[in-house]
mmCIF file of C-alpha atoms in Angstrom:
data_model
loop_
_atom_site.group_PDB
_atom_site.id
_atom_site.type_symbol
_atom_site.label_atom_id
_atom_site.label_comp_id
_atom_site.label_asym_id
_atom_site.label_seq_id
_atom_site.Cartn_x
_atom_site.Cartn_y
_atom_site.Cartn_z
ATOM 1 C CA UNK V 1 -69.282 -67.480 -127.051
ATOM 2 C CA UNK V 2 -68.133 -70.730 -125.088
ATOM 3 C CA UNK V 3 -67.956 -70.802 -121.502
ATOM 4 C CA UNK V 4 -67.360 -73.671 -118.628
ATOM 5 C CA UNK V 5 -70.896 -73.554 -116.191
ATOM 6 C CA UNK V 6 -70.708 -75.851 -112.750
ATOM 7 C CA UNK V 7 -73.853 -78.246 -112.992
ATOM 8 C CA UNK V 8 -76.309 -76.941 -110.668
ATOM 9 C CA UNK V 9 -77.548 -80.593 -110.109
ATOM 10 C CA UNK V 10 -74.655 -81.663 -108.745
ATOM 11 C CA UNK V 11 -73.966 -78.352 -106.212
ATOM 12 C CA UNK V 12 -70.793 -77.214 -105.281
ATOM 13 C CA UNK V 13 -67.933 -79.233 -106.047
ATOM 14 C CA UNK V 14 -69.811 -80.993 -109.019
ATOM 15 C CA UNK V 15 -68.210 -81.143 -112.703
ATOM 16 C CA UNK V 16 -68.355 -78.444 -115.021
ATOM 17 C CA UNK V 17 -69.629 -78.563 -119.065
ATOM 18 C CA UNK V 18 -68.388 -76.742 -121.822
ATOM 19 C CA UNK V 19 -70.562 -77.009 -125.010
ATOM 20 C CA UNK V 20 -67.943 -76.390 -127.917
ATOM 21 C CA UNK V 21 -69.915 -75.783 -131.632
ATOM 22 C CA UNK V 22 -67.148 -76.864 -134.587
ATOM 23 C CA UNK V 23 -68.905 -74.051 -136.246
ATOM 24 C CA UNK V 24 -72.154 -72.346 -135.380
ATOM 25 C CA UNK V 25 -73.644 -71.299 -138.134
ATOM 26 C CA UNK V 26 -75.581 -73.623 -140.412
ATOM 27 C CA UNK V 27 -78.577 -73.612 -143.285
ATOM 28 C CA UNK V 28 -81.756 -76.023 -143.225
ATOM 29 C CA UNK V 29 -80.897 -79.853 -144.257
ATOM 30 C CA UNK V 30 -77.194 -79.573 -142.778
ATOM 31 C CA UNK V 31 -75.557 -80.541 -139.387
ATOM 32 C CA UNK V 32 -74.288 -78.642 -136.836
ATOM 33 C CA UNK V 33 -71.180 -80.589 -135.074
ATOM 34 C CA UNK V 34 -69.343 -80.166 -131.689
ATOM 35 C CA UNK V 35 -68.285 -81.387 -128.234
ATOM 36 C CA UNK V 36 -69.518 -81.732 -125.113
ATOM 37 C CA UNK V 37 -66.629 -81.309 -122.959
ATOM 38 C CA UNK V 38 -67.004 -82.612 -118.653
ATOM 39 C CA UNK V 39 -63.974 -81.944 -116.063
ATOM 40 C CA UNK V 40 -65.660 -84.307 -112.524
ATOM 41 C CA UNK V 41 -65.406 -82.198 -109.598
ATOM 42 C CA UNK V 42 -64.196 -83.227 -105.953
ATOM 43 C CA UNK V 43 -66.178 -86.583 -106.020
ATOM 44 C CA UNK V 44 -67.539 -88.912 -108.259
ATOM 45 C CA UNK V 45 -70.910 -88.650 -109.823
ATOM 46 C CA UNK V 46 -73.372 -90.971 -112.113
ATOM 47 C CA UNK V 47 -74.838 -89.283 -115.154
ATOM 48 C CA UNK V 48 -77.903 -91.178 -116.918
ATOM 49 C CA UNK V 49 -77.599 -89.516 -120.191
ATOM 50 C CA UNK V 50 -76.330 -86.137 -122.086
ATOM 51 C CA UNK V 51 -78.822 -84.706 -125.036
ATOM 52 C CA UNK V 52 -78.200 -81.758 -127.157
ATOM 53 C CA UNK V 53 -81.586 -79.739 -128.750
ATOM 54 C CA UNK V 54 -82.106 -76.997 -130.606
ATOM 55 C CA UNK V 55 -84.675 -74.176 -129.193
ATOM 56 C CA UNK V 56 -86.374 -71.294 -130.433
ATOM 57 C CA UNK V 57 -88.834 -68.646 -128.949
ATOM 58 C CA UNK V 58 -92.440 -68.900 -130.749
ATOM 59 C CA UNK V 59 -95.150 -66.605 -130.190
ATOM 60 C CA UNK V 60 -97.890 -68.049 -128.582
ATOM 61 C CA UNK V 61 -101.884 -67.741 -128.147
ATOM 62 C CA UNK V 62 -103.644 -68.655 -125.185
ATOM 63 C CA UNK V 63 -107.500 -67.826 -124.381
ATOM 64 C CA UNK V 64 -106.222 -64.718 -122.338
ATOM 65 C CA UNK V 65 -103.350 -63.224 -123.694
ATOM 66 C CA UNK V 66 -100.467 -63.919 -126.092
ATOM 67 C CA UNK V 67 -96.786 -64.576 -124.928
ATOM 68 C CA UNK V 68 -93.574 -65.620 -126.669
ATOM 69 C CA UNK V 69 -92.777 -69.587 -125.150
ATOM 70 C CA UNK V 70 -89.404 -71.179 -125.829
ATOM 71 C CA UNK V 71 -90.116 -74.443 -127.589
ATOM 72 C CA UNK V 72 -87.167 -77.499 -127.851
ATOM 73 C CA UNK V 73 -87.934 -78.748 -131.398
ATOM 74 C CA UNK V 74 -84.894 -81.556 -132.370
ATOM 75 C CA UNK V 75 -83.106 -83.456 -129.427
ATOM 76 C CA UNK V 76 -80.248 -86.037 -129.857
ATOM 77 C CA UNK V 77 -78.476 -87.984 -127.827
ATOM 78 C CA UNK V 78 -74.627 -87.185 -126.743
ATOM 79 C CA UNK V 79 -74.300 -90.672 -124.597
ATOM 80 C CA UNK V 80 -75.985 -92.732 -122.187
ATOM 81 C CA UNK V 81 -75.143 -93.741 -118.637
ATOM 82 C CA UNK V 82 -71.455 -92.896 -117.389
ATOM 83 C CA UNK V 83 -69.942 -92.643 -114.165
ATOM 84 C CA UNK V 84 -67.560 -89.312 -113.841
ATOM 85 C CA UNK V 85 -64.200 -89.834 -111.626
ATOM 86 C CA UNK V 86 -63.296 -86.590 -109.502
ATOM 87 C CA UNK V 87 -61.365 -84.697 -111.949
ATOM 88 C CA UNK V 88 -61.699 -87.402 -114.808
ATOM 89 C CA UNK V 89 -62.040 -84.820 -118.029
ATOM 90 C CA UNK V 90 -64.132 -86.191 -121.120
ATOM 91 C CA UNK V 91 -64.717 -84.943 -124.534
ATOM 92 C CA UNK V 92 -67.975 -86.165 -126.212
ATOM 93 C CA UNK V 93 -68.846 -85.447 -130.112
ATOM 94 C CA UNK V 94 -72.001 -84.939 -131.376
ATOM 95 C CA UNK V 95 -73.828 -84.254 -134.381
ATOM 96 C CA UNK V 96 -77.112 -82.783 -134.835
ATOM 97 C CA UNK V 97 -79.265 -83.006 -137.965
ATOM 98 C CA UNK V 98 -80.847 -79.261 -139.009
ATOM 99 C CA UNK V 99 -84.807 -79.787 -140.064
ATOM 100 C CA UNK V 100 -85.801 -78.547 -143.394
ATOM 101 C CA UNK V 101 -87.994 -76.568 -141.694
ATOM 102 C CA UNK V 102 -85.880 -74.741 -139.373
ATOM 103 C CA UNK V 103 -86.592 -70.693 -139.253
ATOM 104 C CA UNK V 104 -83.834 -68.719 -141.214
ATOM 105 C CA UNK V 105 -82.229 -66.828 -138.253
ATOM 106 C CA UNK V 106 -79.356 -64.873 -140.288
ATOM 107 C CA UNK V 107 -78.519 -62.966 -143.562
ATOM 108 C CA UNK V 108 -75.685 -61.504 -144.459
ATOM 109 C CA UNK V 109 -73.957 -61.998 -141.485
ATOM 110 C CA UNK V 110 -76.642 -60.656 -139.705
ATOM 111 C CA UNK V 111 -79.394 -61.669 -136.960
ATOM 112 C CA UNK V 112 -82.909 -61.269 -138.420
ATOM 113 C CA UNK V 113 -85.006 -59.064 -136.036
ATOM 114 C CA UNK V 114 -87.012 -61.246 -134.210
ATOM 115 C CA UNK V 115 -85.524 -64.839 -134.589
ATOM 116 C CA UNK V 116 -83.293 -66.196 -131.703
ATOM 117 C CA UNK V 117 -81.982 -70.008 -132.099
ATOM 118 C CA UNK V 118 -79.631 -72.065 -129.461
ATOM 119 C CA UNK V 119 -78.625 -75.765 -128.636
ATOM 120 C CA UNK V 120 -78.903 -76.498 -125.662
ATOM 121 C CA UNK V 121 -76.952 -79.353 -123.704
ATOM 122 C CA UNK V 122 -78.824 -80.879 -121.021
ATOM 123 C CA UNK V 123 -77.701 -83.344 -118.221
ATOM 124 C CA UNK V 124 -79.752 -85.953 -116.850
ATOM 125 C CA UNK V 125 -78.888 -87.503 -113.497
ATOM 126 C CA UNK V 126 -81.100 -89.156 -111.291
ATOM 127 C CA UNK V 127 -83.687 -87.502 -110.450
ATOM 128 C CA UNK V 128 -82.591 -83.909 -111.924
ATOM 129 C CA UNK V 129 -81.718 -82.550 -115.073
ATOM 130 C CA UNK V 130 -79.311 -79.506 -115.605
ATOM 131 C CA UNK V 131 -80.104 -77.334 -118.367
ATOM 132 C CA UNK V 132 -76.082 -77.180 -118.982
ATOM 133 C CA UNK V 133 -74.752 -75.274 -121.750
ATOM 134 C CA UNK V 134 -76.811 -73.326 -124.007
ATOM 135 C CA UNK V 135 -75.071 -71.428 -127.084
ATOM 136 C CA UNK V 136 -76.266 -69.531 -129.880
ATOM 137 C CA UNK V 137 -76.524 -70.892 -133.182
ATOM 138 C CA UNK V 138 -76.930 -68.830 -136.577
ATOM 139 C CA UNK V 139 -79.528 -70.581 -139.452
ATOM 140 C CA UNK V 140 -78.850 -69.014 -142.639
ATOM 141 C CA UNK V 141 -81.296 -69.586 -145.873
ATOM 142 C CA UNK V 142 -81.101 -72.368 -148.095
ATOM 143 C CA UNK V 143 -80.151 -71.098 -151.662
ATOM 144 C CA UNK V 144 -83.807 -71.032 -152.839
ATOM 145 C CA UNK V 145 -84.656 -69.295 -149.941
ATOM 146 C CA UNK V 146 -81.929 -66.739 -150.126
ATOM 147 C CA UNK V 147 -82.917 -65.808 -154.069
ATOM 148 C CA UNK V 148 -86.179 -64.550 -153.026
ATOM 149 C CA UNK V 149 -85.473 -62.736 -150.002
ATOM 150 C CA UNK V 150 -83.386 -60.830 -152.495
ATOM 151 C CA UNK V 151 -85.918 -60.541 -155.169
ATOM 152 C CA UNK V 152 -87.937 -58.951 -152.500
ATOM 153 C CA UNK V 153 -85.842 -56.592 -151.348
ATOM 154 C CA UNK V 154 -85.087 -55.583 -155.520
ATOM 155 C CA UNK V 155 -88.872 -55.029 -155.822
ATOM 156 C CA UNK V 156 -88.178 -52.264 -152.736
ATOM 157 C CA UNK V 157 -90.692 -53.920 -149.880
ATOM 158 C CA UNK V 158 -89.502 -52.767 -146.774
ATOM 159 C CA UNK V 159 -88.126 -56.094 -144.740
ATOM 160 C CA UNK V 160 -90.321 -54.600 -141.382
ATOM 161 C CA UNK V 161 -89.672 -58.005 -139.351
ATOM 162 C CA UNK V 162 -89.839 -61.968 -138.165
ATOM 163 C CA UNK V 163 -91.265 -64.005 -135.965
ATOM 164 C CA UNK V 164 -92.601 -67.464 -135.061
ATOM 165 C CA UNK V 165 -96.188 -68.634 -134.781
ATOM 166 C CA UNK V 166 -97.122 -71.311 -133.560
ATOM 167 C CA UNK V 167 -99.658 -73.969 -135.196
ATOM 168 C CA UNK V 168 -100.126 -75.684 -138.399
ATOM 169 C CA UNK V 169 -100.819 -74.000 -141.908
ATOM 170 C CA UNK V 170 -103.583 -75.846 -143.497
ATOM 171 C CA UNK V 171 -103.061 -77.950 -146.435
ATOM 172 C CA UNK V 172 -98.945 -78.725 -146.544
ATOM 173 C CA UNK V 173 -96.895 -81.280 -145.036
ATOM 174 C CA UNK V 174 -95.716 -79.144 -142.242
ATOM 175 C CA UNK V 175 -93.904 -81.365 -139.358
ATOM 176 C CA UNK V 176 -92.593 -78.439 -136.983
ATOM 177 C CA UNK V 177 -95.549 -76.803 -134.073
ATOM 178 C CA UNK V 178 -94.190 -73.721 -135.254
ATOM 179 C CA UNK V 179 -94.094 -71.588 -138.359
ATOM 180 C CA UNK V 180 -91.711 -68.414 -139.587
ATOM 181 C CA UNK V 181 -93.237 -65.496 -140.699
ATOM 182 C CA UNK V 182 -91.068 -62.794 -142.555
ATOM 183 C CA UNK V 183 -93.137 -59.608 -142.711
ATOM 184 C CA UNK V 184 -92.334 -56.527 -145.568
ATOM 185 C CA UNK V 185 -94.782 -53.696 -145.849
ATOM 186 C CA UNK V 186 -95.708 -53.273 -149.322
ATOM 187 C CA UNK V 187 -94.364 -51.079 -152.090
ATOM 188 C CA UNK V 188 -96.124 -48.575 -154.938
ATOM 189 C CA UNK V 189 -96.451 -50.921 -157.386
ATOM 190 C CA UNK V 190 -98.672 -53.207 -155.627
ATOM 191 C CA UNK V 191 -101.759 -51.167 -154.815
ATOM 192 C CA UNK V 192 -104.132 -52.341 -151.882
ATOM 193 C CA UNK V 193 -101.448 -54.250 -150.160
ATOM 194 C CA UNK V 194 -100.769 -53.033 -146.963
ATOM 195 C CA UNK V 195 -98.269 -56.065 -145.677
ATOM 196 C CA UNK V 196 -97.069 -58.510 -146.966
ATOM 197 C CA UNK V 197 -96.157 -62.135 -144.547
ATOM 198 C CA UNK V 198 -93.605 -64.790 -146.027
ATOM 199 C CA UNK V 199 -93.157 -67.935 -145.138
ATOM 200 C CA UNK V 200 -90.849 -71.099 -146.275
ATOM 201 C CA UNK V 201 -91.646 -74.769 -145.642
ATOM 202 C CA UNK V 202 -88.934 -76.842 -146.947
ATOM 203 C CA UNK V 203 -88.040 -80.473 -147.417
ATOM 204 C CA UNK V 204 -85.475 -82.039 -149.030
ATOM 205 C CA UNK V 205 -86.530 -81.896 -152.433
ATOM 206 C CA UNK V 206 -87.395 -78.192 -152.899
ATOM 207 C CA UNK V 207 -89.160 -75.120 -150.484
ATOM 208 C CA UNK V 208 -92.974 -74.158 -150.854
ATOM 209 C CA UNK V 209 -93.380 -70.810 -150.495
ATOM 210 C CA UNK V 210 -96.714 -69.476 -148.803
ATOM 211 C CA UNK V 211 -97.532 -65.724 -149.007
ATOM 212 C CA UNK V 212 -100.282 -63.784 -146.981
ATOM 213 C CA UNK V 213 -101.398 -60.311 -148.352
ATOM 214 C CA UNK V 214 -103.155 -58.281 -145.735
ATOM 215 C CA UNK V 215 -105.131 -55.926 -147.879
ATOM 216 C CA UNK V 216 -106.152 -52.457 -147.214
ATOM 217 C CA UNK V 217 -109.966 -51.764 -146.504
ATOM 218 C CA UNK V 218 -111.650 -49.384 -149.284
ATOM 219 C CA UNK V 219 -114.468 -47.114 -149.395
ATOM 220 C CA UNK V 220 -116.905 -49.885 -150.182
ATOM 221 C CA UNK V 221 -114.911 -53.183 -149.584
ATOM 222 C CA UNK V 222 -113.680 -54.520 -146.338
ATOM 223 C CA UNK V 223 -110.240 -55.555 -145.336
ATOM 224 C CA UNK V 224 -109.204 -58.593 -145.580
ATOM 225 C CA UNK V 225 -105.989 -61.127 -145.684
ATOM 226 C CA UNK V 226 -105.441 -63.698 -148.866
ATOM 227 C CA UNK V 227 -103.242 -66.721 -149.274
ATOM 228 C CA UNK V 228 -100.960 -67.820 -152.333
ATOM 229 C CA UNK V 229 -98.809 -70.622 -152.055
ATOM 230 C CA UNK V 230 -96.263 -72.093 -154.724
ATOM 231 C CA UNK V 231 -93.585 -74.628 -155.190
ATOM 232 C CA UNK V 232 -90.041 -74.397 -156.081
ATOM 233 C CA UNK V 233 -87.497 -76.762 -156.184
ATOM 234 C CA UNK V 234 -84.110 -77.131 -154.697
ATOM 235 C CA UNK V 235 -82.496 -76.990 -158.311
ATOM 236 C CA UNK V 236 -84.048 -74.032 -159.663
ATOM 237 C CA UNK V 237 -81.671 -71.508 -157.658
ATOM 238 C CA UNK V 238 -79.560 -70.664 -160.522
ATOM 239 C CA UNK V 239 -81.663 -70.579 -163.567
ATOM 240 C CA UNK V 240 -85.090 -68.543 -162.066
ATOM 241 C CA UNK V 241 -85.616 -64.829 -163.021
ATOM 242 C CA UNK V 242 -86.227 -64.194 -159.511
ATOM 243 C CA UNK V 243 -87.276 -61.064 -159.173
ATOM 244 C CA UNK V 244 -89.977 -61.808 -162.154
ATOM 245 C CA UNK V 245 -90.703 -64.486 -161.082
ATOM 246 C CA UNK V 246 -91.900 -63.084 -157.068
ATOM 247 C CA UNK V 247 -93.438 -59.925 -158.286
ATOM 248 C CA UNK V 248 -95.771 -61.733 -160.654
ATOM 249 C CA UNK V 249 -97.037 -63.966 -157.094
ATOM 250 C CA UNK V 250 -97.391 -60.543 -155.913
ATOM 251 C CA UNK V 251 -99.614 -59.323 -158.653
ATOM 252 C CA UNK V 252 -101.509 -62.857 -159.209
ATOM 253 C CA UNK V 253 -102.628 -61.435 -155.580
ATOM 254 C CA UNK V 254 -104.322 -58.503 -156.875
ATOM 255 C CA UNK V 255 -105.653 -59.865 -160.311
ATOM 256 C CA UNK V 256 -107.730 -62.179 -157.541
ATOM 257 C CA UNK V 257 -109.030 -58.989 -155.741
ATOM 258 C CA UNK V 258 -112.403 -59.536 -156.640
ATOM 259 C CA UNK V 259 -112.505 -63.472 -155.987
ATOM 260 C CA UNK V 260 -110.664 -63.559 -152.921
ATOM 261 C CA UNK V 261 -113.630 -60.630 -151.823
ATOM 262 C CA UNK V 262 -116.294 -63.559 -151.700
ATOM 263 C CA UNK V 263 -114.445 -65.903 -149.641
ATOM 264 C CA UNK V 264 -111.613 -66.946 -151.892
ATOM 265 C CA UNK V 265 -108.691 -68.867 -149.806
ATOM 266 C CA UNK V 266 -106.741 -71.375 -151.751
ATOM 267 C CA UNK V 267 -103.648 -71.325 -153.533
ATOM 268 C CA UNK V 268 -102.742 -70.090 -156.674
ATOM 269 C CA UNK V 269 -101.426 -73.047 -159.260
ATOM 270 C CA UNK V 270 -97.707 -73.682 -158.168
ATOM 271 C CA UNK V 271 -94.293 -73.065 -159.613
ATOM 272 C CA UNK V 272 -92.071 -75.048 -159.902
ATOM 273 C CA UNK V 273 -87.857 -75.560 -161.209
ATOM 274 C CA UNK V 274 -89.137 -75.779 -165.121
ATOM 275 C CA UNK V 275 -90.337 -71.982 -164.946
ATOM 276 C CA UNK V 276 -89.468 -71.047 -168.411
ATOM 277 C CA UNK V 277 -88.314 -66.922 -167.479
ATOM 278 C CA UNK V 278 -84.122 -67.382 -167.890
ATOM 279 C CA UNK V 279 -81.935 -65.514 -165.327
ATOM 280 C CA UNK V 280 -79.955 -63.820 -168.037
ATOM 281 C CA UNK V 281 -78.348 -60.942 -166.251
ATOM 282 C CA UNK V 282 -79.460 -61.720 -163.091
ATOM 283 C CA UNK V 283 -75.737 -61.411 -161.290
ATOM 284 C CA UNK V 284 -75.643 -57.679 -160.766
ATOM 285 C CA UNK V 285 -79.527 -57.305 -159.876
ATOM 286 C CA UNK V 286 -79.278 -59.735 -157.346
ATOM 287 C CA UNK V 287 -75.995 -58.479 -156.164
ATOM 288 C CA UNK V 288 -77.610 -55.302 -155.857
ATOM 289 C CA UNK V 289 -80.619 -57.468 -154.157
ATOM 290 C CA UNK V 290 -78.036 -58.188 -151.683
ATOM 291 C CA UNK V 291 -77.321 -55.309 -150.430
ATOM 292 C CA UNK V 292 -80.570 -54.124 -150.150
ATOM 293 C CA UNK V 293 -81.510 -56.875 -148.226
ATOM 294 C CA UNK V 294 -78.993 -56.055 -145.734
ATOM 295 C CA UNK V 295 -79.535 -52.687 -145.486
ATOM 296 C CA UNK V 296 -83.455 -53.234 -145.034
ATOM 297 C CA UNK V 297 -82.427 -55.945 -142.232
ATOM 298 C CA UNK V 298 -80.180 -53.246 -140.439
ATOM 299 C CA UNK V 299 -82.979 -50.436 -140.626
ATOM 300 C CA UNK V 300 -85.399 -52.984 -138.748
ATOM 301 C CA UNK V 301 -82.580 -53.669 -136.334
ATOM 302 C CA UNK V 302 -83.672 -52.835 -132.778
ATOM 303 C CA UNK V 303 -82.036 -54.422 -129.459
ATOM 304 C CA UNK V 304 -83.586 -57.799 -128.805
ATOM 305 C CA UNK V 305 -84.181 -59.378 -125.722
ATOM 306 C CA UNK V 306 -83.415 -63.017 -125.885
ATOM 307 C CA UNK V 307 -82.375 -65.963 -123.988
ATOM 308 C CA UNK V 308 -80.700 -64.735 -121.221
ATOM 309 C CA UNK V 309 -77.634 -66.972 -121.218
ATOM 310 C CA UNK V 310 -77.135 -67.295 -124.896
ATOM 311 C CA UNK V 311 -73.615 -64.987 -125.684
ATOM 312 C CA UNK V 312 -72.967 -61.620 -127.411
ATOM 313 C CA UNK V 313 -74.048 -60.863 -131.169
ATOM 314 C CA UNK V 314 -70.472 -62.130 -132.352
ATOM 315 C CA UNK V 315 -70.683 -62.787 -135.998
ATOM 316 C CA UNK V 316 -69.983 -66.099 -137.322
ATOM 317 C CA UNK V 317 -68.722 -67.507 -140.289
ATOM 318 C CA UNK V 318 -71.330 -68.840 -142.816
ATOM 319 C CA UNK V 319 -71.665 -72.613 -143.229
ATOM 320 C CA UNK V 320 -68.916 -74.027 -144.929
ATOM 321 C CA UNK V 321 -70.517 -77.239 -146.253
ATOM 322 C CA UNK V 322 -72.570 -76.545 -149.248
ATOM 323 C CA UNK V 323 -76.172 -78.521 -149.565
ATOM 324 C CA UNK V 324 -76.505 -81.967 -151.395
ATOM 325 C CA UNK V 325 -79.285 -81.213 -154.385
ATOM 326 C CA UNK V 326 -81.610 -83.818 -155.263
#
């Protein structure tokens, strides 16, 4: 949804901003292009620079309680200093680079209980800055990404939810304060499991993968959560047996039962594009993957409360551009 907002800096009779996305939907590792439209009010005014950035909410910790925070994580500039004529009417283009690690906010045309993503255009005069424009903006999975959230819905774990944390995960060359969490509760065939927690850190060679496995507290052993991580690369969309390939993480999880009960907590020995298993086949099973993704996103639907100026849950068209493999 665009719409024309009168910059509170300026007060009544200021210029107005429209924020106008080319397209807003976008994957990790692409752009996301637009306009920042200005019409100058009844007098002129000096502007010392325009920025776009993209925000999220994260869930954060503090000593007391926890709260959900909304963190700017990529700014760019739109322009520097200008001086707006009453009435003068300019149209400045932008483009924003995506991070590898941005959260995947959409899937199948769909918002992703939990995740809410917006640019927002802010306007700096002296000595004020007006938030702007803010408009929502729909990340959908990189193709690596995409194949296993299908495999997981094939091996029938219930998709239960998403979120952001904030902080580092130890060991990997995370750059964002924040990481995404994509939660499934567990299915029959993997005893002792009561939840399982994805998460993707990508970069432009490939996505590691990093899975935590809350397990269920026994008779005579205590609960307790364990770690995997693995590697994949960007070129090993096509030719992976997916859904092989993610249920044997899942049961390298419980082979380690007994190890990760004294204190294990690295990660397994990574995977990479060579894995040997062919995807002979694989169409219809992930096409089928597809759908239940969807419908497991749907189920876990419930109404979200998010930023209160970002517009209506209009769906957008998927990214047009396709990714650049290396």
């Amino acid at each position: 949804m665009v719409f024309k907002r009168m910059l509170r800096a300026f007060g009544v009779g200021g210029p107005t901003v429209d924020t106008v996305l080319s397209n807003a939907s976008t994957r990790p590792g692409l752009t996301l292009a637009g306009q920042v439209d200005i019409t100058g009010g009844d007098h002129e005014v000096e502007i010392d620079q325009i920025t776009v950035a993209l925000v999220t909410r994260v869930e954060m910790e503090t000593d007391d309680e926890e709260y959900d925070g909304t963190v700017e994580f990529h700014r760019v500039p739109v322009c520097g200093e200008l001086r707006l004529a009453a009435g003068q009417q300019l149209s400045l283009p932008f483009e924003i680079d995506v991070p590898w690690e941005t959260p995947v906010t959409d899937m199948y045309g769909q918002r992703l209980p939990g995740m809410t993503m917006g640019l927002r255009t802010k306007i700096w005069v002296r000595g004020a800055i007006d938030p702007g424009d803010l408009d929502d903006v729909h990340v959908y999975p990189l193709p690596v990404q995409e194949r296993i959230l299908e495999a997981f819905a094939a091996l029938g774990l219930p998709f239960t939810g998403a979120d952001l944390e904030h902080g580092q995960l130890a060991g990997l060359p995370q750059t964002m304060p924040f990481y995404q969490e994509i939660e499934y509760a567990s299915a029959p065939q993997y005893p002792g499991v009561s939840q399982v927690e994805l998460t993707f850190v990508a970069d432009p060679h490939g996505v590691t993968v990093v899975l935590e496995f809350d397990k269920k507290a026994g008779l005579f052993t205590p609960g307790h959560d364990a770690y995997g991580h693995y590697r994949v690369e960007h070129t090993a969309a096509e030719s992976i047996d997916w859904i092989a390939l993610v249920d044997s993480w899942l049961r390298q999880s419980l082979e380690q039962r007994h190890a990760l009960l004294g204190g294990y907590g690295g990660g397994h020995g990574g995977h990479h594009g060579g894995h040997e298993d062919g995807g002979s086949g694989m169409g219809g099973v992930l096409a089928g993957a597809a759908g239940g993704a969807l419908a497991g996103f749907a189920a876990g639907m419930v109404a979200e409360e998010v930023f209160d100026v970002i517009g209506g849950d209009d769906e957008e068209d998927e990214p047009e551009e396709e990714e650049s493999e290396e």
